mmCIF file of C-alpha atoms in Angstrom:
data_model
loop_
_atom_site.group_PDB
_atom_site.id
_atom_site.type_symbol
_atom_site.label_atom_id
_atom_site.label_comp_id
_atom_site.label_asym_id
_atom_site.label_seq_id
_atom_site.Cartn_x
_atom_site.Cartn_y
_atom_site.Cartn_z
ATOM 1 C CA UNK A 1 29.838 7.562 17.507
ATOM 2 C CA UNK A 2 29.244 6.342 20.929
ATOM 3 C CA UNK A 3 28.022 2.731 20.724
ATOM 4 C CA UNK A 4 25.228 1.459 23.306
ATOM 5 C CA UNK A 5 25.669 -1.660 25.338
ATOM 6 C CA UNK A 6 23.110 -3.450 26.134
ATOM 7 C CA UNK A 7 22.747 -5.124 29.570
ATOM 8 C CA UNK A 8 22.017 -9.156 29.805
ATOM 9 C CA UNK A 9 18.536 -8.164 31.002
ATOM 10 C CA UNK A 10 18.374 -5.847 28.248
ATOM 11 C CA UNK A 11 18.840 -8.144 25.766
ATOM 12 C CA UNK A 12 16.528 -11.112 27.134
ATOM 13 C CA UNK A 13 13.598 -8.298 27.146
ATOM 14 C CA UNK A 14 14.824 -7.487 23.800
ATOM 15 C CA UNK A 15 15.060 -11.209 22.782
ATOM 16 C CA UNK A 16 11.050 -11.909 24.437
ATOM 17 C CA UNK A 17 9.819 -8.726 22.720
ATOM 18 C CA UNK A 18 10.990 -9.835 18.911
ATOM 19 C CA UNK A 19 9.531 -13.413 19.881
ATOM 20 C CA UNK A 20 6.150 -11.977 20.970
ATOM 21 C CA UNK A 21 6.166 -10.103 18.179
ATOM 22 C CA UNK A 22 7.168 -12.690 16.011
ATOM 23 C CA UNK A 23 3.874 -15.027 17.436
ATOM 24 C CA UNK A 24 2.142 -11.950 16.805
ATOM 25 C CA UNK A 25 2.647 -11.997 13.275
ATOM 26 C CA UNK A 26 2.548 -15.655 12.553
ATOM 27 C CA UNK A 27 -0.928 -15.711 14.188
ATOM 28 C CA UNK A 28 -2.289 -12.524 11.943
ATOM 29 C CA UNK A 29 -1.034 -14.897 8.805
ATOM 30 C CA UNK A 30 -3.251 -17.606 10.321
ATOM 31 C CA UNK A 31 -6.491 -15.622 10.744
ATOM 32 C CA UNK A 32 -6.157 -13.703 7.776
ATOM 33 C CA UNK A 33 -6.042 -17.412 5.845
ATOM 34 C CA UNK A 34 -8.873 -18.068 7.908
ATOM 35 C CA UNK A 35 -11.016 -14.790 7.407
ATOM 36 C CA UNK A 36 -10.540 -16.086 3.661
ATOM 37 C CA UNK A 37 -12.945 -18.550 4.112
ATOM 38 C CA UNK A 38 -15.277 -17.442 5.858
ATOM 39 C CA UNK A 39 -18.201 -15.927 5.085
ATOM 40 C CA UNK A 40 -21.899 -16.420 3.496
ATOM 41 C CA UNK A 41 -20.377 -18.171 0.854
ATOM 42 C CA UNK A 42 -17.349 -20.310 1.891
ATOM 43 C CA UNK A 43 -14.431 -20.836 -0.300
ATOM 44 C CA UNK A 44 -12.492 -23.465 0.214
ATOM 45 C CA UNK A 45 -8.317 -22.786 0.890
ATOM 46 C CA UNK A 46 -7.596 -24.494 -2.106
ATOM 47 C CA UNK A 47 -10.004 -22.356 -3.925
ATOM 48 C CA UNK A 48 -8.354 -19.364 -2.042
ATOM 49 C CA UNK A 49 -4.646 -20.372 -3.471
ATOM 50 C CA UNK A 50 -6.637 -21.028 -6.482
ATOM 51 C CA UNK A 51 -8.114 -17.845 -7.058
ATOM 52 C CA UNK A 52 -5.027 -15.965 -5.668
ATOM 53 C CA UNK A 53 -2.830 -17.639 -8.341
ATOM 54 C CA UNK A 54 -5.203 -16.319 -10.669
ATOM 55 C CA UNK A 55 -7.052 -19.450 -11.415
ATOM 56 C CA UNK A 56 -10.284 -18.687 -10.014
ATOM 57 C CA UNK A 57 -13.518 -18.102 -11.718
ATOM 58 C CA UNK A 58 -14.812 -14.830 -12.274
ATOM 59 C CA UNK A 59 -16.904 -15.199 -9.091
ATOM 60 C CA UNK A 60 -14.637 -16.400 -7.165
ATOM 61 C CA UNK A 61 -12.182 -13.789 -7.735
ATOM 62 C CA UNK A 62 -14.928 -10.885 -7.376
ATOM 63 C CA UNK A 63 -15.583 -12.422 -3.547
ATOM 64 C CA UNK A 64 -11.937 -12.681 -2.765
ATOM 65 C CA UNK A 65 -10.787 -8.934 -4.093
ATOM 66 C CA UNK A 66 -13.449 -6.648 -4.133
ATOM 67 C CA UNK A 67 -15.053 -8.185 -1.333
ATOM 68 C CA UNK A 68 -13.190 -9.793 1.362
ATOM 69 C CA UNK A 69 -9.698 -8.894 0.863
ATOM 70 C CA UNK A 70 -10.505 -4.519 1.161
ATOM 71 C CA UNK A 71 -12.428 -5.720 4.502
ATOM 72 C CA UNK A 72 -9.561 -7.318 6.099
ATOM 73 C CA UNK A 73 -6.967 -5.819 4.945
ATOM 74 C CA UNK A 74 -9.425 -2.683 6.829
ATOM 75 C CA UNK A 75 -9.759 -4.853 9.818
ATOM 76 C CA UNK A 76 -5.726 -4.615 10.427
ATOM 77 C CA UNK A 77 -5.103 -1.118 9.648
ATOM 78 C CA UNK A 78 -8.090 0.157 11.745
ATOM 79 C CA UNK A 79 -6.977 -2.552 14.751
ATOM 80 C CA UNK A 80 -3.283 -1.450 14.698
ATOM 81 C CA UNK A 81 -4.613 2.243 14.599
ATOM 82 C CA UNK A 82 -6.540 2.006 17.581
ATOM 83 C CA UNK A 83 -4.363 0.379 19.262
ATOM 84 C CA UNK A 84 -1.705 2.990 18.833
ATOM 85 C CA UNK A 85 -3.686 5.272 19.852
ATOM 86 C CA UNK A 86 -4.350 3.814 22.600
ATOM 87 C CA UNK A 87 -0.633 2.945 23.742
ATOM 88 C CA UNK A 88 0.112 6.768 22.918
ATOM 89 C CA UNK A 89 -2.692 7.719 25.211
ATOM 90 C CA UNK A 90 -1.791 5.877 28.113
ATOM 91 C CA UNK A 91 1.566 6.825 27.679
ATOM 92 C CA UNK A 92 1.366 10.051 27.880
ATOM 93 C CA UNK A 93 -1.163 10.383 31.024
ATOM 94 C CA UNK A 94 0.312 7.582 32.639
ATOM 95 C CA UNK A 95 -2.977 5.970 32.820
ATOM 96 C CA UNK A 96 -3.691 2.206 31.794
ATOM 97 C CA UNK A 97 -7.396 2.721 31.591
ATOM 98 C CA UNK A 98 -6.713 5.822 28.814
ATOM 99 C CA UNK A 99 -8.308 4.548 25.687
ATOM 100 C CA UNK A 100 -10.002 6.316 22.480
ATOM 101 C CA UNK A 101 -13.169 5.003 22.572
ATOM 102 C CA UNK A 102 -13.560 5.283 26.631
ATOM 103 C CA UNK A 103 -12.198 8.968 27.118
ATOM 104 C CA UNK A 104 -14.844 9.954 24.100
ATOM 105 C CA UNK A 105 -12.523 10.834 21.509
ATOM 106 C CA UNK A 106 -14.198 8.331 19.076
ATOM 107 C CA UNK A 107 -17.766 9.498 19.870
ATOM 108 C CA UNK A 108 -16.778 13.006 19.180
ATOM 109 C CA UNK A 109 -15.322 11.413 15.867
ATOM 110 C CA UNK A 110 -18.289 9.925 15.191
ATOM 111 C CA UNK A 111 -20.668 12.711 15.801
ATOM 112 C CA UNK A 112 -18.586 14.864 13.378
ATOM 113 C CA UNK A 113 -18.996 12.457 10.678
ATOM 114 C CA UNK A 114 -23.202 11.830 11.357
ATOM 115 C CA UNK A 115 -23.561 15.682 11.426
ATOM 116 C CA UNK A 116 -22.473 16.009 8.132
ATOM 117 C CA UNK A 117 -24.665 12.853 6.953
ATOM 118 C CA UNK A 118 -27.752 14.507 8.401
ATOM 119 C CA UNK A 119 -27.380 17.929 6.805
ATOM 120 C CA UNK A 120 -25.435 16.642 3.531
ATOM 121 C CA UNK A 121 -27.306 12.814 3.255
ATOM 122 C CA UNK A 122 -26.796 12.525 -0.540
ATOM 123 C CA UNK A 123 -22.442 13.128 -0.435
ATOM 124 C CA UNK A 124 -22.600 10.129 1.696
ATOM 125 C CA UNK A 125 -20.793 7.865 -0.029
ATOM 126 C CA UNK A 126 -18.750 10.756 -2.133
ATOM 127 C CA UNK A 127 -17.041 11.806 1.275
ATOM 128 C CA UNK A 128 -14.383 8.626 1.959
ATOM 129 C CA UNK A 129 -12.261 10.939 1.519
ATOM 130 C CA UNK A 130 -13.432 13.270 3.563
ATOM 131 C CA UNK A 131 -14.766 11.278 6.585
ATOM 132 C CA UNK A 132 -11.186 10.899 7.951
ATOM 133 C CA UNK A 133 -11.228 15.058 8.335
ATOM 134 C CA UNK A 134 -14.461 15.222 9.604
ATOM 135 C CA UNK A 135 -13.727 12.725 12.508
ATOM 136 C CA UNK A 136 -10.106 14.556 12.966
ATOM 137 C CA UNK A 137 -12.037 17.436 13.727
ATOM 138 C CA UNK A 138 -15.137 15.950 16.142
ATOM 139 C CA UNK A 139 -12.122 13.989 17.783
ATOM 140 C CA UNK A 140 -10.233 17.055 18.171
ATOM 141 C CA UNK A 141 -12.769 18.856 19.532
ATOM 142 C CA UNK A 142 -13.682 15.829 22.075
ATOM 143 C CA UNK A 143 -10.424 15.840 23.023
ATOM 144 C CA UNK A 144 -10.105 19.479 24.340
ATOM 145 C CA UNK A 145 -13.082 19.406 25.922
ATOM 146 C CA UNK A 146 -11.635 16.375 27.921
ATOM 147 C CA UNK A 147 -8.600 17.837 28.423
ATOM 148 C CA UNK A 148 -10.459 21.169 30.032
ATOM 149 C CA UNK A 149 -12.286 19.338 32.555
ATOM 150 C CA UNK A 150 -9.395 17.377 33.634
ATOM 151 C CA UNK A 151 -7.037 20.052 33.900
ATOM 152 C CA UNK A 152 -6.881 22.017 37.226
ATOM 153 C CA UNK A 153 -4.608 24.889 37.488
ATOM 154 C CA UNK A 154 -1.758 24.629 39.972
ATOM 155 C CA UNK A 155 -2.301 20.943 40.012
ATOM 156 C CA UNK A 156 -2.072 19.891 36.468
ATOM 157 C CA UNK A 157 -4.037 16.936 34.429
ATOM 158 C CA UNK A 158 -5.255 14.327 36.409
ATOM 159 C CA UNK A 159 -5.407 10.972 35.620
ATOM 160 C CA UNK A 160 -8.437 9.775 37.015
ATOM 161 C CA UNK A 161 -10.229 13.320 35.777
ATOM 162 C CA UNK A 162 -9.257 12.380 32.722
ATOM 163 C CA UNK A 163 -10.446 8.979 32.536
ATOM 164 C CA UNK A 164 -14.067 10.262 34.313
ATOM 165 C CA UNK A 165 -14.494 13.367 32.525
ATOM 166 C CA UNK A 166 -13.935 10.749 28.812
ATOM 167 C CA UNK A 167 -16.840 8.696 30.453
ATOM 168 C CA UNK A 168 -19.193 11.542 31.061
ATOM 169 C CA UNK A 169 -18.277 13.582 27.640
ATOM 170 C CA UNK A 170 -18.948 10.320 26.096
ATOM 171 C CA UNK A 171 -22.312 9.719 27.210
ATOM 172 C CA UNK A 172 -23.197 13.395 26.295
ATOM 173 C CA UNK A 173 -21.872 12.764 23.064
ATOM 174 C CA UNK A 174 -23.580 9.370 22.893
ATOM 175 C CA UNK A 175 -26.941 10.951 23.549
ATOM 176 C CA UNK A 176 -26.967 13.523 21.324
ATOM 177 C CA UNK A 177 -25.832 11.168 18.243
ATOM 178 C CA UNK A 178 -28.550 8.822 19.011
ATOM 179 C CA UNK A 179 -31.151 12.424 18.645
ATOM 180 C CA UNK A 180 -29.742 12.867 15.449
ATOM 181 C CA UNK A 181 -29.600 9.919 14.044
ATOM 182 C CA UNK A 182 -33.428 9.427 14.817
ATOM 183 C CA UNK A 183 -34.124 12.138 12.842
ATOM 184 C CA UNK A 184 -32.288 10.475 9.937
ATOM 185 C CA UNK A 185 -34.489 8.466 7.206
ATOM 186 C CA UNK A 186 -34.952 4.806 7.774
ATOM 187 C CA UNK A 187 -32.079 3.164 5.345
ATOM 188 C CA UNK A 188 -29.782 6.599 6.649
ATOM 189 C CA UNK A 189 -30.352 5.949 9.655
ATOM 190 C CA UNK A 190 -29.842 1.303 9.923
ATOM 191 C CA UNK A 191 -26.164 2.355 7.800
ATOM 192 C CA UNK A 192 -25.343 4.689 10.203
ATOM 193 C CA UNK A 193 -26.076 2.956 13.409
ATOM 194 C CA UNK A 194 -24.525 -0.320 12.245
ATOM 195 C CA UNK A 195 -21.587 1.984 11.401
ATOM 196 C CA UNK A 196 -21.532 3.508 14.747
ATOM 197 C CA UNK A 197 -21.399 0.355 16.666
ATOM 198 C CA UNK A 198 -18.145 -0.195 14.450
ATOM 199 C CA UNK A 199 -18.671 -2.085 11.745
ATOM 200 C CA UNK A 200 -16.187 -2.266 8.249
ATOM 201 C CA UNK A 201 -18.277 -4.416 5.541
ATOM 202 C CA UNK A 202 -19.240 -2.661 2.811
ATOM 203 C CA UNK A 203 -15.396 -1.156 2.776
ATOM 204 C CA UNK A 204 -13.683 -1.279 -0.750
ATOM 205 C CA UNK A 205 -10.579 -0.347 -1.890
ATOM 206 C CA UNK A 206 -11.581 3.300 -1.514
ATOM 207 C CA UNK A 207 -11.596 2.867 2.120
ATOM 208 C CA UNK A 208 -7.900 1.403 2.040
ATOM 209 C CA UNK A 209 -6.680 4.052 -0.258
ATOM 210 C CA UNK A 210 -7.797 6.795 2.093
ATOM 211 C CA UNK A 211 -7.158 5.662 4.794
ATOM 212 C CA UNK A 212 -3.558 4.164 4.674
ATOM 213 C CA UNK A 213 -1.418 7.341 4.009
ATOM 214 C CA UNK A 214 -3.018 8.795 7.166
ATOM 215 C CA UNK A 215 -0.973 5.120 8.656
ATOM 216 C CA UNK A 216 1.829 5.616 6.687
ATOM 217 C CA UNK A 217 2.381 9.270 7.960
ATOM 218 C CA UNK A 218 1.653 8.753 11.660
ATOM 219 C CA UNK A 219 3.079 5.607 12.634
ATOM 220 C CA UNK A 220 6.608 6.843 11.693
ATOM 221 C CA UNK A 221 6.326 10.078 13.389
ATOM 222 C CA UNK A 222 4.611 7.955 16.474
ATOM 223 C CA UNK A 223 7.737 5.353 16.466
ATOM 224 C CA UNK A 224 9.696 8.737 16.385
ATOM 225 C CA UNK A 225 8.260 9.637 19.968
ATOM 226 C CA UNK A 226 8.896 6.509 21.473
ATOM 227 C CA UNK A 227 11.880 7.995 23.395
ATOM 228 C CA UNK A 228 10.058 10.946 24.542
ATOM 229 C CA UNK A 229 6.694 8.462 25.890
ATOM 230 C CA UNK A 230 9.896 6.991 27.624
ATOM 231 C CA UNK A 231 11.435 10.285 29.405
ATOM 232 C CA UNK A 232 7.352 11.006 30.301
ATOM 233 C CA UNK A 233 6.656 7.558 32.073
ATOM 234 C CA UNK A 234 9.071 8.858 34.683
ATOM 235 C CA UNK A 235 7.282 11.671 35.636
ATOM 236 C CA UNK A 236 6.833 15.355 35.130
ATOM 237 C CA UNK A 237 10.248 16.350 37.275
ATOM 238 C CA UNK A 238 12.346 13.785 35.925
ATOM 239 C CA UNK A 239 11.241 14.455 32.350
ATOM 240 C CA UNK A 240 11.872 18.124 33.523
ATOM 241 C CA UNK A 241 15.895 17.487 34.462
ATOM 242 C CA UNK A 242 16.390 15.360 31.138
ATOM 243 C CA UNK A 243 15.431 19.003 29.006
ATOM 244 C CA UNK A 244 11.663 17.499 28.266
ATOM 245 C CA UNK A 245 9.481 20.451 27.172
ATOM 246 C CA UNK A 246 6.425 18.628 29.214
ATOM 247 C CA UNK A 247 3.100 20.306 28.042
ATOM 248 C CA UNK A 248 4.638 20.399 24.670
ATOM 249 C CA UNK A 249 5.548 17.028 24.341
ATOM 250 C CA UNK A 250 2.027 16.064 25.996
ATOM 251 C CA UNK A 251 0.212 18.050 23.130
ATOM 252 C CA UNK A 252 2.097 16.485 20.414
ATOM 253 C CA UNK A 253 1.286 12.953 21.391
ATOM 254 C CA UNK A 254 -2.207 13.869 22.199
ATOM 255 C CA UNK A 255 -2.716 15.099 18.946
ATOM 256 C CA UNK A 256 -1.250 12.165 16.881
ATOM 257 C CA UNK A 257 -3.470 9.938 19.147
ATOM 258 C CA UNK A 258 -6.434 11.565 17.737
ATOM 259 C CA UNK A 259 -5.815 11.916 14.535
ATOM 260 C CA UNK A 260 -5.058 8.387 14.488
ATOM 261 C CA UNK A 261 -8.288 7.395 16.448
ATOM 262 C CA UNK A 262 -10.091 10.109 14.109
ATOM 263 C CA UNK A 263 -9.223 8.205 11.002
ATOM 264 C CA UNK A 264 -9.486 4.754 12.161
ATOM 265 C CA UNK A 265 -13.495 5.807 13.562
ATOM 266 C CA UNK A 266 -13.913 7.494 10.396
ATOM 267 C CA UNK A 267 -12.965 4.205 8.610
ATOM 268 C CA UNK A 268 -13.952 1.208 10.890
ATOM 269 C CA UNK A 269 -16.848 3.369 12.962
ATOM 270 C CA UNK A 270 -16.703 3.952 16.948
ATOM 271 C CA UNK A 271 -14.747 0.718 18.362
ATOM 272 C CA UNK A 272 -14.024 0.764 21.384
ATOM 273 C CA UNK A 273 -11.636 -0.869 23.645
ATOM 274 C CA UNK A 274 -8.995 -2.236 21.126
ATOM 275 C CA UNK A 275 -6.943 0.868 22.101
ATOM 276 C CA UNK A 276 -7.544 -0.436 25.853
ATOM 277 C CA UNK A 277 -6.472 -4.327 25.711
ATOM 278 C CA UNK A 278 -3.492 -4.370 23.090
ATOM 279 C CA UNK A 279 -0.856 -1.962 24.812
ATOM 280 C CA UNK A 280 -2.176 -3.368 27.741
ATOM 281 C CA UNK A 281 -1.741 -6.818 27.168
ATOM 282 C CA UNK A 282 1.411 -5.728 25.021
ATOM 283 C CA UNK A 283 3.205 -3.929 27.933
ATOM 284 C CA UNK A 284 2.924 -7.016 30.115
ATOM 285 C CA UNK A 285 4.874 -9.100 27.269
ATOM 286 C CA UNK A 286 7.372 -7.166 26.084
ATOM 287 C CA UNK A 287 7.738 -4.604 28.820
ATOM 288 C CA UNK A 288 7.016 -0.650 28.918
ATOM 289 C CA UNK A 289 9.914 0.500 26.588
ATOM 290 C CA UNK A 290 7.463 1.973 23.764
ATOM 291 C CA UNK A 291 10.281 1.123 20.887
ATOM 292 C CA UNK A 292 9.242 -2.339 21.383
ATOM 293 C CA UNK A 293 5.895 -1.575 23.153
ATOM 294 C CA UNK A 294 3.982 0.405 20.064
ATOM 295 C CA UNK A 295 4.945 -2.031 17.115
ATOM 296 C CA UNK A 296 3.849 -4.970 19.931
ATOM 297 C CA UNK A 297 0.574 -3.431 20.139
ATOM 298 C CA UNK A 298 -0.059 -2.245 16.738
ATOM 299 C CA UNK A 299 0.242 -6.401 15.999
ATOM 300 C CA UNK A 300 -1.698 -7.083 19.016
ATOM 301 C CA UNK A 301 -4.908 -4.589 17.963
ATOM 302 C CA UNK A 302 -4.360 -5.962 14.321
ATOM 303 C CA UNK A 303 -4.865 -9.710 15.749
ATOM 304 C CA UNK A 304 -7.955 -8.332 17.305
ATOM 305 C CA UNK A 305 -9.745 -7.157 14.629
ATOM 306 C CA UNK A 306 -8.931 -9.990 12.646
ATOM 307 C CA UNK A 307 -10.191 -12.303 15.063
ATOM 308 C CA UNK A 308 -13.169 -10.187 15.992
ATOM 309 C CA UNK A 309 -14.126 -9.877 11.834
ATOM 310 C CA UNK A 310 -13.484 -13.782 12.090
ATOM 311 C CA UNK A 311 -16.179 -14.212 14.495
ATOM 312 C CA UNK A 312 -19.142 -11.827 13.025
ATOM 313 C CA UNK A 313 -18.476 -13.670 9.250
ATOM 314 C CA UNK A 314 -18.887 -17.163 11.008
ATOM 315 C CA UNK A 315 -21.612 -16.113 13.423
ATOM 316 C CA UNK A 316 -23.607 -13.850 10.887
ATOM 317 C CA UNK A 317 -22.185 -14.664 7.091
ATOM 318 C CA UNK A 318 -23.091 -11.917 4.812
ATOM 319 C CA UNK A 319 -25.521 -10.540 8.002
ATOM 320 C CA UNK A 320 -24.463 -6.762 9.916
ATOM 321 C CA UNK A 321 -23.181 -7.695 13.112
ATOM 322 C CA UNK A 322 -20.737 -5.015 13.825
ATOM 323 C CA UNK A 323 -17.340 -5.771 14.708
ATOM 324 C CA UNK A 324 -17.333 -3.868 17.413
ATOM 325 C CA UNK A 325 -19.593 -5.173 19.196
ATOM 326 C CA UNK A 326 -17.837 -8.363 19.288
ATOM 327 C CA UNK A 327 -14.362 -6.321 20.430
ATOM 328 C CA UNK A 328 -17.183 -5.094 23.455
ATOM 329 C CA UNK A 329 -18.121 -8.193 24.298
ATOM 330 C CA UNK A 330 -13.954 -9.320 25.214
ATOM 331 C CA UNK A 331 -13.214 -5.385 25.977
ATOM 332 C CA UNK A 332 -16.011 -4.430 28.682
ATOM 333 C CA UNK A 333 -14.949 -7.394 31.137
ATOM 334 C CA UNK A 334 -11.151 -6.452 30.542
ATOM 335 C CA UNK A 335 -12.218 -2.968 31.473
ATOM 336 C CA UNK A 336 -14.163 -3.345 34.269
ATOM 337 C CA UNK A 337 -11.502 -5.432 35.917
ATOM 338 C CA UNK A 338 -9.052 -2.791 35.177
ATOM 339 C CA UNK A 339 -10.822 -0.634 36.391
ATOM 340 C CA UNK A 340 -11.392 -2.593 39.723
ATOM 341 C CA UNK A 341 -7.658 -2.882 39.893
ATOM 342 C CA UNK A 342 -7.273 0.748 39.546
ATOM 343 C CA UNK A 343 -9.045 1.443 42.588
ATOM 344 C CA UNK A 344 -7.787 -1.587 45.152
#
């Protein structure tokens, strides 16, 4: 077996990458400590350790696990999620402004799953299970439709037609789930709008259960990739010489993007932009070698859920401010700068 050596530079990007990583981690810990405590009614960390050690009273306990624990634990998943996706997207189109939520794939996602709330109201919260193959198929869908308009024969998929032709199919989208969701009833229609602005309270540990296989299957096969995102970074003629089946490889990642963004909307609703900063902000840390630059992201989109959930329990307690719009409110800025960088 032919051993790999690793040059000096190698190993210091190696070296940085397990540290960033490593900060990563220690700072999910913190907040998820933190996210503990917080909300309309505060428990104390000693009454945390308390009621983790199984010394808690009985309302204590029903807070912590049925409560707050499914929610976070949701938080994480959906954040790494995304921001695979994400990392896998602007891998494979070579574009750093490629993100779920912007190129429309989690508005098609989302429309999917409000269809079948309008015409099937009453299996609403009998579907968990299902949601995550409803949104698969409005993100599929979303996604081919993207991928037609920025496709141009002879030339290929472009970049930039990619990244407009997400923003206009998302607004199209957009408009036609805010029709519908008009036309739901009054207490339909408050769940699903807080839901479509991205919001996960109200998740149990239904939620987790359905939607962490969908994880446990994708981020293995995603990790399996990496070295394929690699040979497609270099470009279409390079990836050509090195035996890369191009369009193939392109469809496969494009595919496990969206069924990753499909689940995660049809857990955590339509957040945006957590696929856009983590591999991002990742890549400029540890580099853009995707064996170390998808688990670095998956952390980094995990931090920023946590944080985000953080913020909307200390602003708004037991109130419905959607996570996601708190992830807008860091993520627009960070996009509209990349996007002015884009263009200089």
């Amino acid at each position: 077996m032919k051993k790999v050596v690793l040059s000096q530079g190698e190993k210091n990007r190696h070296t940085r990458a397990i540290w960033v990583m490593a900060v990563f981690a220690i700072l999910i810990a913190v907040m998820f400590l933190i996210s503990m405590n917080l909300g309309q009614i505060r428990l104390t960390p000693t009454e945390v350790f308390r009621t983790v050690a199984g010394q808690g009273t009985a309302k204590q306990e029903l807070i912590l696990f049925e409560f707050r624990l499914p929610e976070i634990i949701i938080s994480i998943l959906v954040g790494a999620g995304l921001a695979l996706s994400g990392c896998l997207l602007q891998g494979v189109t070579g574009n750093a402004l490629a993100e779920p939520g912007i190129l429309g794939i989690n508005s098609g996602a989302g429309l999917a799953v409000l269809v079948f709330v309008y015409f099937y109201p009453e299996e609403l919260l009998g579907s968990v299970y299902l949601m995550p193959v409803l949104a698969l198929a409005g993100a599929a869908a979303a996604a081919v439709l993207i991928y037609s308009l920025a496709y141009k024969k002879g030339q290929g998929m472009s970049a930039m037609r990619l990244v407009l032709g997400g923003i206009g199919t998302a607004a199209g989208i957009n408009a036609l789930t805010l029709v519908l969701s008009l036309r739901l009833d009054p207490q339909s229609h408050q769940l699903i709008y807080t839901w479509l602005a991205g919001s996960i309270r109200g998740t149990d540990w239904t939620y987790v259960a359905a939607f962490l296989p969908w994880l446990i299957i994708l981020i293995p096969y995603a990790l399996y990739q990496a070295r394929v995102l690699n040979i497609l970074t270099l470009g279409d003629s390079s990836a050509i010489g090195l035996g890369t089946s191009v369009n193939r490889a392109r469809f496969r990642i494009m595919a496990l993007a969206v069924a990753l963004a499909g689940a995660c909307v049809a857990v955590g609703g339509a957040i945006s932009f957590v696929g856009l900063i983590c591999p991002h902000l990742a890549r400029r840390l540890v580099g853009p070698k995707h064996q170390l630059l998808i688990p670095a992201s998956m952390l980094c989109g995990a931090l920023l859920m946590l944080v985000a959930d953080a913020v909307t329990r200390w602003i708004a307690g037991s109130a419905s401010l959607p996570v996601g719009v708190v992830v807008a409110v860091i993520g627009a800025p960070y996009f509209l700068y990349l996007l002015a960088k884009s263009r200089s």
